[in-house]
mmCIF file of C-alpha atoms in Angstrom:
data_model
loop_
_atom_site.group_PDB
_atom_site.id
_atom_site.type_symbol
_atom_site.label_atom_id
_atom_site.label_comp_id
_atom_site.label_asym_id
_atom_site.label_seq_id
_atom_site.Cartn_x
_atom_site.Cartn_y
_atom_site.Cartn_z
ATOM 1 C CA UNK A 1 -12.020 -74.644 11.450
ATOM 2 C CA UNK A 2 -9.157 -76.265 9.544
ATOM 3 C CA UNK A 3 -5.694 -74.750 9.458
ATOM 4 C CA UNK A 4 -6.229 -73.915 5.776
ATOM 5 C CA UNK A 5 -9.480 -72.116 6.554
ATOM 6 C CA UNK A 6 -7.925 -70.211 9.387
ATOM 7 C CA UNK A 7 -5.125 -69.132 7.107
ATOM 8 C CA UNK A 8 -7.559 -67.885 4.468
ATOM 9 C CA UNK A 9 -9.544 -66.018 7.103
ATOM 10 C CA UNK A 10 -6.375 -64.298 8.415
ATOM 11 C CA UNK A 11 -5.312 -63.390 4.918
ATOM 12 C CA UNK A 12 -8.750 -61.751 4.109
ATOM 13 C CA UNK A 13 -8.695 -59.843 7.481
ATOM 14 C CA UNK A 14 -5.169 -58.663 6.796
ATOM 15 C CA UNK A 15 -6.224 -57.477 3.315
ATOM 16 C CA UNK A 16 -9.163 -55.621 4.824
ATOM 17 C CA UNK A 17 -6.932 -53.996 7.420
ATOM 18 C CA UNK A 18 -4.453 -52.906 4.745
ATOM 19 C CA UNK A 19 -7.232 -51.334 2.660
ATOM 20 C CA UNK A 20 -8.571 -49.645 5.818
ATOM 21 C CA UNK A 21 -5.211 -48.147 6.837
ATOM 22 C CA UNK A 22 -4.536 -47.125 3.264
ATOM 23 C CA UNK A 23 -7.829 -45.268 3.216
ATOM 24 C CA UNK A 24 -7.063 -43.708 6.592
ATOM 25 C CA UNK A 25 -3.635 -42.616 5.344
ATOM 26 C CA UNK A 26 -5.319 -41.096 2.225
ATOM 27 C CA UNK A 27 -7.951 -39.381 4.287
ATOM 28 C CA UNK A 28 -5.115 -38.072 6.487
ATOM 29 C CA UNK A 29 -3.958 -36.529 3.227
ATOM 30 C CA UNK A 30 -0.303 -36.518 2.435
ATOM 31 C CA UNK A 31 -0.159 -32.942 1.257
ATOM 32 C CA UNK A 32 1.905 -30.605 -0.908
ATOM 33 C CA UNK A 33 2.559 -27.244 0.721
ATOM 34 C CA UNK A 34 3.796 -24.389 -1.461
ATOM 35 C CA UNK A 35 4.430 -20.670 -1.379
ATOM 36 C CA UNK A 36 2.733 -18.156 -3.621
ATOM 37 C CA UNK A 37 4.258 -14.687 -4.027
ATOM 38 C CA UNK A 38 2.234 -12.041 -5.894
ATOM 39 C CA UNK A 39 4.060 -9.036 -7.229
ATOM 40 C CA UNK A 40 2.481 -5.945 -8.713
ATOM 41 C CA UNK A 41 4.331 -4.443 -11.717
ATOM 42 C CA UNK A 42 6.532 -1.415 -11.411
ATOM 43 C CA UNK A 43 5.461 2.165 -11.988
ATOM 44 C CA UNK A 44 4.498 3.393 -15.421
ATOM 45 C CA UNK A 45 4.078 6.924 -16.612
ATOM 46 C CA UNK A 46 0.289 6.386 -16.370
ATOM 47 C CA UNK A 47 0.644 5.387 -12.705
ATOM 48 C CA UNK A 48 2.756 8.457 -12.039
ATOM 49 C CA UNK A 49 0.147 10.775 -13.573
ATOM 50 C CA UNK A 50 -2.839 9.094 -11.930
ATOM 51 C CA UNK A 51 -4.226 7.689 -15.179
ATOM 52 C CA UNK A 52 -5.988 4.388 -15.761
ATOM 53 C CA UNK A 53 -4.275 1.818 -17.999
ATOM 54 C CA UNK A 54 -6.438 -1.287 -17.708
ATOM 55 C CA UNK A 55 -6.098 -3.556 -20.740
ATOM 56 C CA UNK A 56 -6.298 -1.281 -23.752
ATOM 57 C CA UNK A 57 -3.164 0.729 -22.848
ATOM 58 C CA UNK A 58 -0.119 -1.528 -22.699
ATOM 59 C CA UNK A 59 2.438 0.974 -21.431
ATOM 60 C CA UNK A 60 6.015 0.219 -20.477
ATOM 61 C CA UNK A 61 7.669 0.819 -17.110
ATOM 62 C CA UNK A 62 8.898 4.386 -16.430
ATOM 63 C CA UNK A 63 12.433 4.926 -15.349
ATOM 64 C CA UNK A 64 11.269 4.808 -11.725
ATOM 65 C CA UNK A 65 9.341 1.653 -12.511
ATOM 66 C CA UNK A 66 12.527 -0.005 -13.936
ATOM 67 C CA UNK A 67 14.351 0.974 -10.746
ATOM 68 C CA UNK A 68 11.483 -0.455 -8.653
ATOM 69 C CA UNK A 69 11.606 -3.758 -10.611
ATOM 70 C CA UNK A 70 15.380 -3.830 -10.221
ATOM 71 C CA UNK A 71 15.007 -3.288 -6.399
ATOM 72 C CA UNK A 72 12.409 -6.087 -6.213
ATOM 73 C CA UNK A 73 14.787 -8.336 -8.075
ATOM 74 C CA UNK A 74 17.586 -7.607 -5.657
ATOM 75 C CA UNK A 75 15.295 -8.070 -2.708
ATOM 76 C CA UNK A 76 14.160 -11.522 -3.904
ATOM 77 C CA UNK A 77 17.465 -12.673 -5.350
ATOM 78 C CA UNK A 78 18.054 -15.329 -2.719
ATOM 79 C CA UNK A 79 14.408 -16.580 -2.526
ATOM 80 C CA UNK A 80 13.952 -19.839 -4.368
ATOM 81 C CA UNK A 81 11.269 -20.053 -6.941
ATOM 82 C CA UNK A 82 10.148 -23.215 -8.777
ATOM 83 C CA UNK A 83 7.456 -21.761 -11.018
ATOM 84 C CA UNK A 84 6.885 -18.394 -12.644
ATOM 85 C CA UNK A 85 3.547 -16.979 -13.974
ATOM 86 C CA UNK A 86 3.307 -13.533 -15.592
ATOM 87 C CA UNK A 87 0.557 -11.372 -17.067
ATOM 88 C CA UNK A 88 0.846 -10.930 -20.843
ATOM 89 C CA UNK A 89 0.947 -7.111 -20.474
ATOM 90 C CA UNK A 90 4.263 -5.301 -21.097
ATOM 91 C CA UNK A 91 4.598 -3.641 -17.712
ATOM 92 C CA UNK A 92 4.321 -6.992 -15.949
ATOM 93 C CA UNK A 93 6.641 -8.728 -18.388
ATOM 94 C CA UNK A 94 9.319 -6.069 -17.839
ATOM 95 C CA UNK A 95 8.961 -6.381 -14.080
ATOM 96 C CA UNK A 96 9.316 -10.196 -14.224
ATOM 97 C CA UNK A 97 12.378 -9.947 -16.388
ATOM 98 C CA UNK A 98 14.157 -7.715 -13.842
ATOM 99 C CA UNK A 99 13.260 -10.046 -11.003
ATOM 100 C CA UNK A 100 14.313 -13.210 -12.866
ATOM 101 C CA UNK A 101 17.563 -11.663 -13.935
ATOM 102 C CA UNK A 102 18.761 -11.458 -10.327
ATOM 103 C CA UNK A 103 17.526 -14.817 -9.200
ATOM 104 C CA UNK A 104 19.732 -17.880 -9.917
ATOM 105 C CA UNK A 105 16.914 -20.314 -8.953
ATOM 106 C CA UNK A 106 14.971 -19.011 -11.943
ATOM 107 C CA UNK A 107 17.711 -19.867 -14.403
ATOM 108 C CA UNK A 108 16.256 -22.322 -16.889
ATOM 109 C CA UNK A 109 12.742 -22.024 -15.556
ATOM 110 C CA UNK A 110 10.004 -21.648 -18.193
ATOM 111 C CA UNK A 111 7.876 -18.557 -17.569
ATOM 112 C CA UNK A 112 4.186 -19.118 -18.178
ATOM 113 C CA UNK A 113 2.628 -16.060 -19.756
ATOM 114 C CA UNK A 114 -1.079 -16.065 -18.956
ATOM 115 C CA UNK A 115 -3.696 -13.562 -20.123
ATOM 116 C CA UNK A 116 -5.858 -14.561 -17.090
ATOM 117 C CA UNK A 117 -3.423 -12.394 -15.075
ATOM 118 C CA UNK A 118 -3.921 -9.201 -17.080
ATOM 119 C CA UNK A 119 -5.269 -6.094 -15.401
ATOM 120 C CA UNK A 120 -8.968 -5.359 -14.963
ATOM 121 C CA UNK A 121 -10.592 -3.673 -17.909
ATOM 122 C CA UNK A 122 -11.902 -0.176 -17.070
ATOM 123 C CA UNK A 123 -13.758 0.220 -20.351
ATOM 124 C CA UNK A 124 -14.316 3.757 -21.531
ATOM 125 C CA UNK A 125 -12.469 5.149 -18.444
ATOM 126 C CA UNK A 126 -9.117 3.770 -19.671
ATOM 127 C CA UNK A 127 -6.692 6.576 -20.452
ATOM 128 C CA UNK A 128 -8.585 8.995 -18.156
ATOM 129 C CA UNK A 129 -7.854 10.057 -14.607
ATOM 130 C CA UNK A 130 -8.535 7.769 -11.685
ATOM 131 C CA UNK A 131 -10.382 10.686 -10.129
ATOM 132 C CA UNK A 132 -12.710 10.783 -13.141
ATOM 133 C CA UNK A 133 -13.637 7.160 -12.421
ATOM 134 C CA UNK A 134 -14.329 8.058 -8.855
ATOM 135 C CA UNK A 135 -16.564 10.887 -10.001
ATOM 136 C CA UNK A 136 -18.404 8.506 -12.404
ATOM 137 C CA UNK A 137 -19.015 6.103 -9.538
ATOM 138 C CA UNK A 138 -20.368 8.877 -7.272
ATOM 139 C CA UNK A 139 -22.636 10.182 -10.057
ATOM 140 C CA UNK A 140 -24.005 6.657 -10.475
ATOM 141 C CA UNK A 141 -24.558 6.388 -6.701
ATOM 142 C CA UNK A 142 -22.119 3.465 -6.439
ATOM 143 C CA UNK A 143 -19.013 2.856 -4.391
ATOM 144 C CA UNK A 144 -15.477 2.979 -5.710
ATOM 145 C CA UNK A 145 -13.587 0.737 -6.639
ATOM 146 C CA UNK A 146 -16.553 -1.608 -7.072
ATOM 147 C CA UNK A 147 -18.009 0.630 -9.827
ATOM 148 C CA UNK A 148 -17.903 -0.761 -13.369
ATOM 149 C CA UNK A 149 -17.718 1.904 -16.143
ATOM 150 C CA UNK A 150 -19.360 1.161 -19.537
ATOM 151 C CA UNK A 151 -17.536 -1.538 -21.436
ATOM 152 C CA UNK A 152 -15.495 -2.445 -18.373
ATOM 153 C CA UNK A 153 -15.138 -5.669 -16.386
ATOM 154 C CA UNK A 154 -17.214 -6.200 -13.271
ATOM 155 C CA UNK A 155 -15.527 -7.294 -9.989
ATOM 156 C CA UNK A 156 -17.250 -10.652 -10.527
ATOM 157 C CA UNK A 157 -15.768 -11.073 -14.033
ATOM 158 C CA UNK A 158 -12.258 -10.376 -12.612
ATOM 159 C CA UNK A 159 -12.845 -12.763 -9.798
ATOM 160 C CA UNK A 160 -13.797 -15.416 -12.311
ATOM 161 C CA UNK A 161 -10.461 -14.917 -14.014
ATOM 162 C CA UNK A 162 -8.687 -15.194 -10.663
ATOM 163 C CA UNK A 163 -10.511 -18.496 -9.959
ATOM 164 C CA UNK A 164 -9.647 -19.852 -13.406
ATOM 165 C CA UNK A 165 -5.970 -18.958 -13.038
ATOM 166 C CA UNK A 166 -5.819 -20.437 -9.525
ATOM 167 C CA UNK A 167 -7.296 -23.690 -10.709
ATOM 168 C CA UNK A 168 -4.871 -23.956 -13.623
ATOM 169 C CA UNK A 169 -1.911 -23.124 -11.343
ATOM 170 C CA UNK A 170 -2.931 -25.671 -8.715
ATOM 171 C CA UNK A 171 -3.229 -28.462 -11.316
ATOM 172 C CA UNK A 172 0.088 -27.545 -12.908
ATOM 173 C CA UNK A 173 1.978 -27.294 -9.605
ATOM 174 C CA UNK A 174 0.385 -30.493 -8.318
ATOM 175 C CA UNK A 175 1.288 -32.483 -11.447
ATOM 176 C CA UNK A 176 4.850 -31.040 -11.526
ATOM 177 C CA UNK A 177 5.756 -31.223 -7.856
ATOM 178 C CA UNK A 178 3.647 -33.865 -6.080
ATOM 179 C CA UNK A 179 6.760 -36.033 -5.774
ATOM 180 C CA UNK A 180 8.547 -33.090 -3.920
ATOM 181 C CA UNK A 181 6.167 -33.150 -0.987
ATOM 182 C CA UNK A 182 7.274 -34.255 2.479
ATOM 183 C CA UNK A 183 5.606 -37.474 3.573
ATOM 184 C CA UNK A 184 4.519 -35.896 6.911
ATOM 185 C CA UNK A 185 3.120 -32.675 5.402
ATOM 186 C CA UNK A 186 -0.316 -31.770 6.620
ATOM 187 C CA UNK A 187 -2.583 -28.929 5.571
ATOM 188 C CA UNK A 188 -1.405 -25.455 6.660
ATOM 189 C CA UNK A 189 -2.368 -24.203 10.095
ATOM 190 C CA UNK A 190 -4.792 -21.323 10.174
ATOM 191 C CA UNK A 191 -2.863 -19.615 12.906
ATOM 192 C CA UNK A 192 -0.848 -16.558 11.696
ATOM 193 C CA UNK A 193 1.850 -17.471 14.281
ATOM 194 C CA UNK A 194 2.543 -20.643 12.229
ATOM 195 C CA UNK A 195 4.711 -18.559 9.977
ATOM 196 C CA UNK A 196 6.497 -15.768 11.925
ATOM 197 C CA UNK A 197 7.179 -12.685 9.885
ATOM 198 C CA UNK A 198 10.652 -11.276 10.490
ATOM 199 C CA UNK A 199 10.797 -8.788 7.764
ATOM 200 C CA UNK A 200 13.022 -11.037 5.638
ATOM 201 C CA UNK A 201 12.539 -11.746 1.918
ATOM 202 C CA UNK A 202 12.035 -15.471 2.529
ATOM 203 C CA UNK A 203 9.452 -15.118 5.308
ATOM 204 C CA UNK A 204 7.056 -18.098 5.274
ATOM 205 C CA UNK A 205 8.895 -20.083 2.588
ATOM 206 C CA UNK A 206 12.062 -21.205 4.343
ATOM 207 C CA UNK A 207 12.030 -24.993 3.969
ATOM 208 C CA UNK A 208 9.033 -24.943 1.632
ATOM 209 C CA UNK A 209 9.939 -27.072 -1.401
ATOM 210 C CA UNK A 210 7.725 -25.351 -3.988
ATOM 211 C CA UNK A 211 7.351 -21.598 -4.497
ATOM 212 C CA UNK A 212 5.444 -19.867 -7.331
ATOM 213 C CA UNK A 213 6.116 -16.289 -8.411
ATOM 214 C CA UNK A 214 3.188 -14.446 -10.007
ATOM 215 C CA UNK A 215 3.655 -10.995 -11.555
ATOM 216 C CA UNK A 216 0.437 -9.179 -12.212
ATOM 217 C CA UNK A 217 -1.517 -5.903 -11.618
ATOM 218 C CA UNK A 218 -2.939 -3.753 -8.820
ATOM 219 C CA UNK A 219 -6.638 -4.067 -9.305
ATOM 220 C CA UNK A 220 -6.301 -7.760 -10.152
ATOM 221 C CA UNK A 221 -4.397 -8.337 -6.904
ATOM 222 C CA UNK A 222 -7.105 -6.535 -4.927
ATOM 223 C CA UNK A 223 -9.744 -8.880 -6.280
ATOM 224 C CA UNK A 224 -7.490 -11.962 -5.737
ATOM 225 C CA UNK A 225 -6.714 -11.146 -2.118
ATOM 226 C CA UNK A 226 -10.420 -10.461 -1.363
ATOM 227 C CA UNK A 227 -11.337 -13.771 -2.972
ATOM 228 C CA UNK A 228 -8.739 -15.625 -0.907
ATOM 229 C CA UNK A 229 -9.980 -14.099 2.344
ATOM 230 C CA UNK A 230 -13.691 -13.991 1.805
ATOM 231 C CA UNK A 231 -14.304 -17.241 -0.135
ATOM 232 C CA UNK A 232 -11.287 -19.470 0.561
ATOM 233 C CA UNK A 233 -11.108 -18.668 4.312
ATOM 234 C CA UNK A 234 -7.527 -17.443 4.103
ATOM 235 C CA UNK A 235 -6.220 -16.435 7.532
ATOM 236 C CA UNK A 236 -4.890 -12.938 7.980
ATOM 237 C CA UNK A 237 -1.392 -12.147 9.222
ATOM 238 C CA UNK A 238 -1.060 -11.337 12.848
ATOM 239 C CA UNK A 239 -2.004 -7.668 13.476
ATOM 240 C CA UNK A 240 -3.505 -7.176 10.043
ATOM 241 C CA UNK A 241 -7.064 -6.184 9.184
ATOM 242 C CA UNK A 242 -9.293 -6.422 6.153
ATOM 243 C CA UNK A 243 -9.031 -2.712 5.281
ATOM 244 C CA UNK A 244 -5.295 -3.133 4.845
ATOM 245 C CA UNK A 245 -5.629 -6.555 3.205
ATOM 246 C CA UNK A 246 -8.020 -5.244 0.553
ATOM 247 C CA UNK A 247 -6.106 -2.023 -0.174
ATOM 248 C CA UNK A 248 -4.061 -1.352 -3.334
ATOM 249 C CA UNK A 249 -0.584 -2.779 -3.335
ATOM 250 C CA UNK A 250 2.197 -0.265 -4.227
ATOM 251 C CA UNK A 251 4.179 -0.649 -7.402
ATOM 252 C CA UNK A 252 6.250 -3.835 -7.063
ATOM 253 C CA UNK A 253 4.406 -4.518 -3.787
ATOM 254 C CA UNK A 254 4.627 -8.122 -2.617
ATOM 255 C CA UNK A 255 1.949 -10.389 -1.124
ATOM 256 C CA UNK A 256 2.764 -13.921 0.082
ATOM 257 C CA UNK A 257 0.549 -16.905 0.830
ATOM 258 C CA UNK A 258 1.093 -20.524 1.835
ATOM 259 C CA UNK A 259 -1.207 -23.029 0.207
ATOM 260 C CA UNK A 260 -1.702 -26.788 0.685
ATOM 261 C CA UNK A 261 -2.892 -29.181 -1.963
ATOM 262 C CA UNK A 262 -4.322 -32.638 -1.552
ATOM 263 C CA UNK A 263 -4.598 -35.172 -4.395
ATOM 264 C CA UNK A 264 -7.927 -36.545 -5.488
ATOM 265 C CA UNK A 265 -9.063 -38.795 -8.319
ATOM 266 C CA UNK A 266 -9.949 -35.800 -10.460
ATOM 267 C CA UNK A 267 -6.798 -33.890 -9.831
ATOM 268 C CA UNK A 268 -5.537 -31.555 -7.089
ATOM 269 C CA UNK A 269 -7.633 -29.591 -4.629
ATOM 270 C CA UNK A 270 -6.826 -26.645 -2.272
ATOM 271 C CA UNK A 271 -7.105 -27.777 1.319
ATOM 272 C CA UNK A 272 -5.632 -24.740 3.134
ATOM 273 C CA UNK A 273 -4.403 -21.191 2.608
ATOM 274 C CA UNK A 274 -2.943 -18.537 4.870
ATOM 275 C CA UNK A 275 -1.389 -15.167 4.276
ATOM 276 C CA UNK A 276 2.185 -14.400 5.444
ATOM 277 C CA UNK A 277 2.208 -10.740 4.539
ATOM 278 C CA UNK A 278 0.570 -8.302 2.075
ATOM 279 C CA UNK A 279 1.617 -5.174 0.195
ATOM 280 C CA UNK A 280 5.285 -5.225 1.327
ATOM 281 C CA UNK A 281 7.170 -2.452 -0.416
ATOM 282 C CA UNK A 282 10.220 -1.816 1.819
ATOM 283 C CA UNK A 283 12.517 -2.726 -1.076
ATOM 284 C CA UNK A 284 11.614 0.415 -2.968
ATOM 285 C CA UNK A 285 11.889 2.888 -0.050
ATOM 286 C CA UNK A 286 14.790 5.259 -0.233
#
């Protein structure tokens, strides 16, 4: 073979090797890891009286609820957020305002108000007692809280809203923050020990470049957490169990997850999720 031919052969082989290693690097997936903190709104008078609000009753926070939201804001004041998503219902909006007021990292951030985050609709049961809904479920021979009253949303319908919101959020965060990723980031480890919980406000997100705050509602959060665990294979925190995971979060209760995105031709796709903690409410204890 001539020197010229040998040079061309080496050039082609080098090009093939470059494409191969580029593909390997892509398959190795440079990733974007980010925190997701869910917060339930503060107490309303309806909560205090054991009444269902759902979607039709857009009640404000009670005095205690305002204090809870203030406490949540103080608790999270030094936790850095890069994105904020809030239900379009008044009780969630008021809670978010209190949290953002205390957090300097949120100064100048645009809050995304999303109706996909609104509370589950309880249909004709809204305005009535929670116990009445339990009685309706028992009379129908169904379990609570899976029971759907007439004109209300099914668990599946709420889950569909959760999925739609998650997809929107992933695409928005990916597009906005892909350049913030660390070049050596890999999908999150399934082991709960990967993120030690020390009882601090920034558990799990120290050193994480992107962190989304989502303020929403109790029943909605129950469905979201169940979806994360049962369908997205989210790992549970050390010492936790599904009974606790799937329970109702207290007013201004906090749940935190660590997610990893990978980039594909069609957008961004979730490649890993684990839970740091659920239903934390120490900030409102006297």
